[in-house]
PDB file of C-alpha atoms in Angstrom:
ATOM      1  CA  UNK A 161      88.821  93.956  97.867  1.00 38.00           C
ATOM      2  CA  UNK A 162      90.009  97.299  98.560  1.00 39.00           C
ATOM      3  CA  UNK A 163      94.004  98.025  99.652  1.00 41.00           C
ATOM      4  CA  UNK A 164      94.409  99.643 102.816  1.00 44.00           C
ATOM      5  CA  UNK A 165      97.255 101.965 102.768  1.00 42.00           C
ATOM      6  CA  UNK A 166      98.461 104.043 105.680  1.00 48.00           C
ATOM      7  CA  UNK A 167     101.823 105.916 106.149  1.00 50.00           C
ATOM      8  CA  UNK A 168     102.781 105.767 110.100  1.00 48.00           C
ATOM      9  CA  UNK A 169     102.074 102.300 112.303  1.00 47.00           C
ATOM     10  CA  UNK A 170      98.815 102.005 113.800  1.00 54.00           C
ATOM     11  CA  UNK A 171      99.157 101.121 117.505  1.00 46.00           C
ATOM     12  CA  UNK A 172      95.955  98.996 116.446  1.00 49.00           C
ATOM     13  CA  UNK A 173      97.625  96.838 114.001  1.00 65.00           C
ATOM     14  CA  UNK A 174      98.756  94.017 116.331  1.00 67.00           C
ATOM     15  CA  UNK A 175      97.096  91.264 113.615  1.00 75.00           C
ATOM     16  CA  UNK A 176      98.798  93.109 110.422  1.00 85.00           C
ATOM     17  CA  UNK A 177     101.303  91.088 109.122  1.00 90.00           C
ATOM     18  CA  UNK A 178     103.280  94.495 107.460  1.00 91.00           C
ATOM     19  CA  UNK A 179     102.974  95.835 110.984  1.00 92.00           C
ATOM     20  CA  UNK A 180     104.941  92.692 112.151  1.00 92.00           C
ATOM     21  CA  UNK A 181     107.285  92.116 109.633  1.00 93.00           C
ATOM     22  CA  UNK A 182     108.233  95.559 109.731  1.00 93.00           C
ATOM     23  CA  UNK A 183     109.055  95.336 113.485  1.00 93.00           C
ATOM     24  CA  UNK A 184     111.763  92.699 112.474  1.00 94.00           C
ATOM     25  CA  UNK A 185     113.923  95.089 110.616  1.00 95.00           C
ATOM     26  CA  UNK A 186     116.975  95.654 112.367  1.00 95.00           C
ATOM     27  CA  UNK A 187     118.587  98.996 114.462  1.00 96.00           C
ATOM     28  CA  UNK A 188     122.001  99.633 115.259  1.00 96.00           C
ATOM     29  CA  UNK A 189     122.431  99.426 119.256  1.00 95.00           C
ATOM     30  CA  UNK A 190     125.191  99.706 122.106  1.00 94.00           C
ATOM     31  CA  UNK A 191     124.626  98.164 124.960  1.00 93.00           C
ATOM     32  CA  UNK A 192     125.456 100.634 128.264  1.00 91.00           C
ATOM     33  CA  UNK A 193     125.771  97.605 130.338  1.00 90.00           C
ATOM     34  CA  UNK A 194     126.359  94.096 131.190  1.00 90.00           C
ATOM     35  CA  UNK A 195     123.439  91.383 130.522  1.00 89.00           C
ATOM     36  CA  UNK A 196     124.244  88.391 132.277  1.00 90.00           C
ATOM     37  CA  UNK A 197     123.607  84.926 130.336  1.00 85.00           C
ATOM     38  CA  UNK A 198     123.034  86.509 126.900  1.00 86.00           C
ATOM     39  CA  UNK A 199     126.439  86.161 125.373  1.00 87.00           C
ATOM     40  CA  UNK A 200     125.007  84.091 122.583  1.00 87.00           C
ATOM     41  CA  UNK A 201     123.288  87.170 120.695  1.00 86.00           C
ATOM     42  CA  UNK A 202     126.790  88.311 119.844  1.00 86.00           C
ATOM     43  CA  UNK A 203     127.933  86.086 117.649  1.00 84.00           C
ATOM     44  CA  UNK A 204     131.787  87.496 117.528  1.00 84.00           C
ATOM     45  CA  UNK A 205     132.684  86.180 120.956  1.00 82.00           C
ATOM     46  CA  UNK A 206     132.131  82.879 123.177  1.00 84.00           C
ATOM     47  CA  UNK A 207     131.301  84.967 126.532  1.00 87.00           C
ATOM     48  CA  UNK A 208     128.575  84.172 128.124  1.00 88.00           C
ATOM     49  CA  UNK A 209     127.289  87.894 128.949  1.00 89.00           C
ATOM     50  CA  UNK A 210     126.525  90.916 126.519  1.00 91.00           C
ATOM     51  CA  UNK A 211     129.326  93.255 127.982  1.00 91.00           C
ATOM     52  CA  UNK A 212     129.112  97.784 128.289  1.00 91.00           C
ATOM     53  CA  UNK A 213     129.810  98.641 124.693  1.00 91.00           C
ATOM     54  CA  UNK A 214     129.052  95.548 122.902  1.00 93.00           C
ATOM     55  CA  UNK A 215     127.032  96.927 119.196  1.00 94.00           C
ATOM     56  CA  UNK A 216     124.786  94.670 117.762  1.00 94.00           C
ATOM     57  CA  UNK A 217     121.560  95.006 115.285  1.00 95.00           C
ATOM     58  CA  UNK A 218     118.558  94.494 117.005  1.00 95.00           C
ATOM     59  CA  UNK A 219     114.616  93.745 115.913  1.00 95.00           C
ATOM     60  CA  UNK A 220     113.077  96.948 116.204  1.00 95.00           C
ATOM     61  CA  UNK A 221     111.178  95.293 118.026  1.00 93.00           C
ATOM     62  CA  UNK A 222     113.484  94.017 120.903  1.00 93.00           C
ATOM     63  CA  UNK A 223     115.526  97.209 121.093  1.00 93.00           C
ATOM     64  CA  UNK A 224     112.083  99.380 122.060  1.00 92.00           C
ATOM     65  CA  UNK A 225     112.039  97.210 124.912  1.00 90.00           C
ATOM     66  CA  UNK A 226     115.293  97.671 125.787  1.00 89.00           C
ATOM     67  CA  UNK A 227     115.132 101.284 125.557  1.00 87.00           C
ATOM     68  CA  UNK A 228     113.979 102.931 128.928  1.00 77.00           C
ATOM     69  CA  UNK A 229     114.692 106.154 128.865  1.00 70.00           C
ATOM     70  CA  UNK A 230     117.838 107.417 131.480  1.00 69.00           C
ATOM     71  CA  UNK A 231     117.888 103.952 132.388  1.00 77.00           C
ATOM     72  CA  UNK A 232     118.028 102.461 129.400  1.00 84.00           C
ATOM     73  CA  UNK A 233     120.118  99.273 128.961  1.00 91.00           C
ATOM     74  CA  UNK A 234     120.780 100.486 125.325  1.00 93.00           C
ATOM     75  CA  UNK A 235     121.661 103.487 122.975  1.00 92.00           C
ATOM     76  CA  UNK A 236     119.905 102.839 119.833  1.00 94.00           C
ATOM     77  CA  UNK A 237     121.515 104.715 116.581  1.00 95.00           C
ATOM     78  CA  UNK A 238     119.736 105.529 113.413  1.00 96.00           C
ATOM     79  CA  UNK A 239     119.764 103.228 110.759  1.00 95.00           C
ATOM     80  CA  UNK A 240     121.593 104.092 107.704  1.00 94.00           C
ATOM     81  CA  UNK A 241     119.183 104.062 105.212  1.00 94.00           C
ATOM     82  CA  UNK A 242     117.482 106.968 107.750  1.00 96.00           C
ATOM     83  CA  UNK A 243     120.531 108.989 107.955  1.00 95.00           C
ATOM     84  CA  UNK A 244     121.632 112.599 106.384  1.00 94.00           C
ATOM     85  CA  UNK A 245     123.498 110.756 103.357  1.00 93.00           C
ATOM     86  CA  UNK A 246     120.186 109.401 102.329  1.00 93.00           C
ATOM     87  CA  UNK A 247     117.894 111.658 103.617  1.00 94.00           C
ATOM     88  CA  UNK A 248     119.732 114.137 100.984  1.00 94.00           C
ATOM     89  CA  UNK A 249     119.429 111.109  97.831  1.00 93.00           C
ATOM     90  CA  UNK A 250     115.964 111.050  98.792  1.00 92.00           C
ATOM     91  CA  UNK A 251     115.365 115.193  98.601  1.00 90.00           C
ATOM     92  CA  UNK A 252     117.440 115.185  95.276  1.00 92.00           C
ATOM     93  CA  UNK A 253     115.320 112.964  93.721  1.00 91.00           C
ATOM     94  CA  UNK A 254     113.124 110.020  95.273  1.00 92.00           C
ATOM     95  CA  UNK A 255     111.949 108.468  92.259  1.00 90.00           C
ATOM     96  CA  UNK A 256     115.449 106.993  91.372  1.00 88.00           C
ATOM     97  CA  UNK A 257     115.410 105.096  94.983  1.00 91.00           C
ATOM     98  CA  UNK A 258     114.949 101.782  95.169  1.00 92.00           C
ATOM     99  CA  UNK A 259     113.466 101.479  98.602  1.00 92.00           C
ATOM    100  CA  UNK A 260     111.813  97.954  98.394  1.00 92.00           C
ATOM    101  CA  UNK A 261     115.653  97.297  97.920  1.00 92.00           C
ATOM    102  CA  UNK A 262     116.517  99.645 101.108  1.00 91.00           C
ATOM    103  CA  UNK A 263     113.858  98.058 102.994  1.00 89.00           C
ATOM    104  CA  UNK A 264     110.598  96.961 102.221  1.00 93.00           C
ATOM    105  CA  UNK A 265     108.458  99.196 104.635  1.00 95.00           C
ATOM    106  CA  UNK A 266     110.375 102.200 104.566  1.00 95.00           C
ATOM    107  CA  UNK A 267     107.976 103.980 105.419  1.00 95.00           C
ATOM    108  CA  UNK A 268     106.051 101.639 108.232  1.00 94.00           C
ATOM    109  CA  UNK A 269     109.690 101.366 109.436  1.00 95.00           C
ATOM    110  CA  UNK A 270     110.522 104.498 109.321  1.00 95.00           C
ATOM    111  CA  UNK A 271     107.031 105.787 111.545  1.00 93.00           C
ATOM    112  CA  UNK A 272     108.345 102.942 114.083  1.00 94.00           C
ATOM    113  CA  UNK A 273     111.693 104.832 114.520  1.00 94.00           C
ATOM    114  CA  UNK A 274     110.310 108.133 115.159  1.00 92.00           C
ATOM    115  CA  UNK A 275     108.732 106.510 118.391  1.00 89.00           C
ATOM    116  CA  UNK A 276     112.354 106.144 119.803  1.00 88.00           C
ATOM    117  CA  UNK A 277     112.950 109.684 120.181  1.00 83.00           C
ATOM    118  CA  UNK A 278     116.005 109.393 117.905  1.00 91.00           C
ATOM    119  CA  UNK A 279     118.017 113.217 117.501  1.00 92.00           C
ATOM    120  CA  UNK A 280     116.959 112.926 113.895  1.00 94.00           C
ATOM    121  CA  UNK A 281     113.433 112.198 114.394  1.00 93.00           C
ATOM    122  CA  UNK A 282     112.455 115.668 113.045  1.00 95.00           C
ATOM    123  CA  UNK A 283     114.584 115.054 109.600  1.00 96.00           C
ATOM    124  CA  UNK A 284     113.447 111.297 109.487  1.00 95.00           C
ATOM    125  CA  UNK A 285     110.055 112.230 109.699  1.00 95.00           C
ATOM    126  CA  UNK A 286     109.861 115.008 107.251  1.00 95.00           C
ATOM    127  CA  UNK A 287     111.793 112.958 104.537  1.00 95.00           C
ATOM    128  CA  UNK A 288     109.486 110.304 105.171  1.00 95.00           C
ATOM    129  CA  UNK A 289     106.672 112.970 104.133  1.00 94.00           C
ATOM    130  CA  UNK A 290     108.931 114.380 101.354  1.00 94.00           C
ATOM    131  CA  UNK A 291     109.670 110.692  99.839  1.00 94.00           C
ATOM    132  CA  UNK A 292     105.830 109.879  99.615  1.00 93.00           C
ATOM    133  CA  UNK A 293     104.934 113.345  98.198  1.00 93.00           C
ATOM    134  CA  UNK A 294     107.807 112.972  95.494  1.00 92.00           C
ATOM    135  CA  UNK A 295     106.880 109.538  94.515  1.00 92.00           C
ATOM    136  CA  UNK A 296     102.976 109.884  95.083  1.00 90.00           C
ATOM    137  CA  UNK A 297     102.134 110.986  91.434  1.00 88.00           C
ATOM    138  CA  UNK A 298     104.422 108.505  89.382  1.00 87.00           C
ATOM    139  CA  UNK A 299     102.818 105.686  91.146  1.00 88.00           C
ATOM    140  CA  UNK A 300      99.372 106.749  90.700  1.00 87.00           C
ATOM    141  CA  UNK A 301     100.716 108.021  86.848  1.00 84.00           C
ATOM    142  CA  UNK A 302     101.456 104.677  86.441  1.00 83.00           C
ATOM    143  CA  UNK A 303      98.738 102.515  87.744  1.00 81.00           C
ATOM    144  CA  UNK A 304      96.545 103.906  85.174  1.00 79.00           C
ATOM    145  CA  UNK A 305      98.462 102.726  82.685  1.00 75.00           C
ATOM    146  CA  UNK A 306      99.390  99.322  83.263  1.00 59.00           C
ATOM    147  CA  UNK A 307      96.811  98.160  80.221  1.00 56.00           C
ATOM    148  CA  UNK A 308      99.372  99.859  77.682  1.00 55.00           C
ATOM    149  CA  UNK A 309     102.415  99.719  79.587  1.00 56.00           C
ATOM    150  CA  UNK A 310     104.984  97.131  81.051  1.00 59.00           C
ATOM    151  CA  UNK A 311     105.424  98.769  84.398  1.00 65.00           C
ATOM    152  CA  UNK A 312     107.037  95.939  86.098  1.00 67.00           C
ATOM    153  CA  UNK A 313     110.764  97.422  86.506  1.00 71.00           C
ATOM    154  CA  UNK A 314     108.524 100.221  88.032  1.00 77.00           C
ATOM    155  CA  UNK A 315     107.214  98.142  90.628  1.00 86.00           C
ATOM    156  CA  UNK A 316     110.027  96.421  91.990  1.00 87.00           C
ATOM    157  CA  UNK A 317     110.847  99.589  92.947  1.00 89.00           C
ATOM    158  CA  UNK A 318     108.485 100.231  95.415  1.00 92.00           C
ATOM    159  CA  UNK A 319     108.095  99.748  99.175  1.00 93.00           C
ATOM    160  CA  UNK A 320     105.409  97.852 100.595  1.00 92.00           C
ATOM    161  CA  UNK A 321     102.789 100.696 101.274  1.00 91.00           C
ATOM    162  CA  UNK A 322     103.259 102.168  97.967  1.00 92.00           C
ATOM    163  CA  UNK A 323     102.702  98.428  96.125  1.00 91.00           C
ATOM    164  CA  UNK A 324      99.385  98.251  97.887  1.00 90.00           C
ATOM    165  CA  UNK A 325      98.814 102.292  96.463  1.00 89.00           C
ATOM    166  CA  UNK A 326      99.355 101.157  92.913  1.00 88.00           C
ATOM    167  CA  UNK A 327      97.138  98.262  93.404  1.00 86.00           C
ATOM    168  CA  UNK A 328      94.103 100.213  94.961  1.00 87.00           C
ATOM    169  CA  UNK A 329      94.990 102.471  91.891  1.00 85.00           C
ATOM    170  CA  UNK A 330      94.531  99.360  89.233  1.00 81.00           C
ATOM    171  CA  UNK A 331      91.510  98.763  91.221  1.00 83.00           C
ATOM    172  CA  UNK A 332      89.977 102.391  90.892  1.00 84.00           C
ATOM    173  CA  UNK A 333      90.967 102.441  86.744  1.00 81.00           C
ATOM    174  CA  UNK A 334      89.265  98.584  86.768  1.00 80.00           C
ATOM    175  CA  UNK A 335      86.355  99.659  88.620  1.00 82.00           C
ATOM    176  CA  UNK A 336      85.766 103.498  86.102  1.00 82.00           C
ATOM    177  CA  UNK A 337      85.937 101.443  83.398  1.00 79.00           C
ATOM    178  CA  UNK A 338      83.302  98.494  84.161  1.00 81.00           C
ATOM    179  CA  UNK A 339      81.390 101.911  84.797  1.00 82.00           C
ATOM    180  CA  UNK A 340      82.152 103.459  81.628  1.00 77.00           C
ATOM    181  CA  UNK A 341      81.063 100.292  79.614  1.00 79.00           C
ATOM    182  CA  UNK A 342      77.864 100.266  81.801  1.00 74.00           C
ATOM    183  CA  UNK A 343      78.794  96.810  83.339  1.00 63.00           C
ATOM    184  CA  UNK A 344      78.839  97.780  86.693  1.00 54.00           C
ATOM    185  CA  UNK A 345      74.761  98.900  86.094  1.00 56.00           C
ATOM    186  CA  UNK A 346      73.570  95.302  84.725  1.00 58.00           C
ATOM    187  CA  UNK A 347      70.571  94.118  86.884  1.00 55.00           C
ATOM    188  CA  UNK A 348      70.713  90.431  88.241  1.00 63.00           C
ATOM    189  CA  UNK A 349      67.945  88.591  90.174  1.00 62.00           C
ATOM    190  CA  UNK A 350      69.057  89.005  94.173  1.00 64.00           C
ATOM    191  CA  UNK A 351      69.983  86.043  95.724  1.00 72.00           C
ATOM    192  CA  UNK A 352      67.020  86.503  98.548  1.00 70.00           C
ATOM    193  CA  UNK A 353      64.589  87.282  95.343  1.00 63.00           C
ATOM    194  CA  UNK A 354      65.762  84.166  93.702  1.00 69.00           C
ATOM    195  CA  UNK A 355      65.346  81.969  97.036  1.00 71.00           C
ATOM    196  CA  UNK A 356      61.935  83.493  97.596  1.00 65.00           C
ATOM    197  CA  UNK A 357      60.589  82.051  94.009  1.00 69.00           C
ATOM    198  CA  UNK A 358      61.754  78.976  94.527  1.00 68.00           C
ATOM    199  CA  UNK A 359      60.289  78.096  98.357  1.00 70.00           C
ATOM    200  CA  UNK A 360      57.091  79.713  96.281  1.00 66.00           C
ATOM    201  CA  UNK A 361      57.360  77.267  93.564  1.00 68.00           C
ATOM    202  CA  UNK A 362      57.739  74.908  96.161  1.00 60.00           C
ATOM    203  CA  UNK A 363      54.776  75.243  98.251  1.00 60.00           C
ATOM    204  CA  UNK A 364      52.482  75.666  95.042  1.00 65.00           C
ATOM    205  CA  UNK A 365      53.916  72.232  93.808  1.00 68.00           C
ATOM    206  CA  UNK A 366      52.957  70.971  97.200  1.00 65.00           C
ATOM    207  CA  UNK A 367      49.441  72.407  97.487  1.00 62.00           C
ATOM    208  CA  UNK A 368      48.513  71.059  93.889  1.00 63.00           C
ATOM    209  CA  UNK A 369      49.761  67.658  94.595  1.00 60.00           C
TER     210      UNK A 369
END
């Protein structure tokens, strides 16, 4: 079965399982005012409200909600593996990073954040790009060479997206090479062909008995 591999979240994706689990990763947040009865989401105190200035990590997915614009009930910060310190580790050189380790969907994650209209989005977005292009051709490198190689330090290395990459690139070396040996060409009776014959076989057996 093919791998479907895609950079940015697709607002179609509600049944993806990535798409969810990456909407559980966690964002830095302030709140800019009280929530009654919600107290218990902040485990450092015993109040029973969420007070102004209270910071807490947040599912991605529960702080877009919060976030409304000028009347938003939050101020959501950029994560740190998103920030400049990073952002520059990853320009250096972003085959040393261990993002699976940073986060698994670094990059589905990342394409989420952009939607907040963080400061940064124009840095986190082009190091997103940068990251991808920088790491593109080792992965593909080295998923045509797994029959000769033990690449799996390699692959613990990699995010989510970029596992299913070096699989559909397994896939495409699997697929040349049944081609190569001719085994992709080898003819075999049709299941409908094969069907046909045997109602045929049948009804002759019938008529001659």
């Amino acid at each position: 079965m093919a791998a479907n591999f895609t950079l940015d979240s697709n607002p179609d994706s509600y049944f993806s399982l990535d798409d969810i689990l990456a909407s559980q990763e966690k964002v830095p947040c302030t709140f800019n005012t009280q929530v009654s009865n919600m107290g218990y989401m902040d485990q450092s105190t015993t109040d029973t409200n969420i007070v102004s200035g209270t910071k807490l990590e947040l599912p991605f997915w529960l702080a877009k909600s919060l976030d409304r614009g000028s009347r938003s009930i939050i101020n959501i910060d950029t994560p740190k593996n998103y920030k400049e310190v990073y952002r520059q580790i990853f320009t250096a050189d972003p085959n040393v990073v261990d993002l699976h380790k940073l986060g698994p969907y670094f990059y589905l994650f990342g394409g989420k954040l952009i939607s907040l209209h963080l400061p940064d989005n124009d840095d986190i977005a082009s190091v997103l790009l940068k990251t991808f292009q920088g790491r593109f051709r080792r992965i593909m490198d080295g998923s045509q060479n797994t029959l000769n190689v033990d690449l799996t330090s390699q692959v613990s290395l990699l995010d989510e997206q970029e596992r299913l990459l070096f699989s559909a690139g397994q896939q495409g070396l699997h697929d040349f090479q049944k081609w190569e040996t001719r085994e992709s060409e080898k003819l075999s009776t049709s299941t409908m062909v094969a069907n046909h014959r045997k109602r045929k076989r049948f009804v002759l057996s019938s008529k001659s008995s």
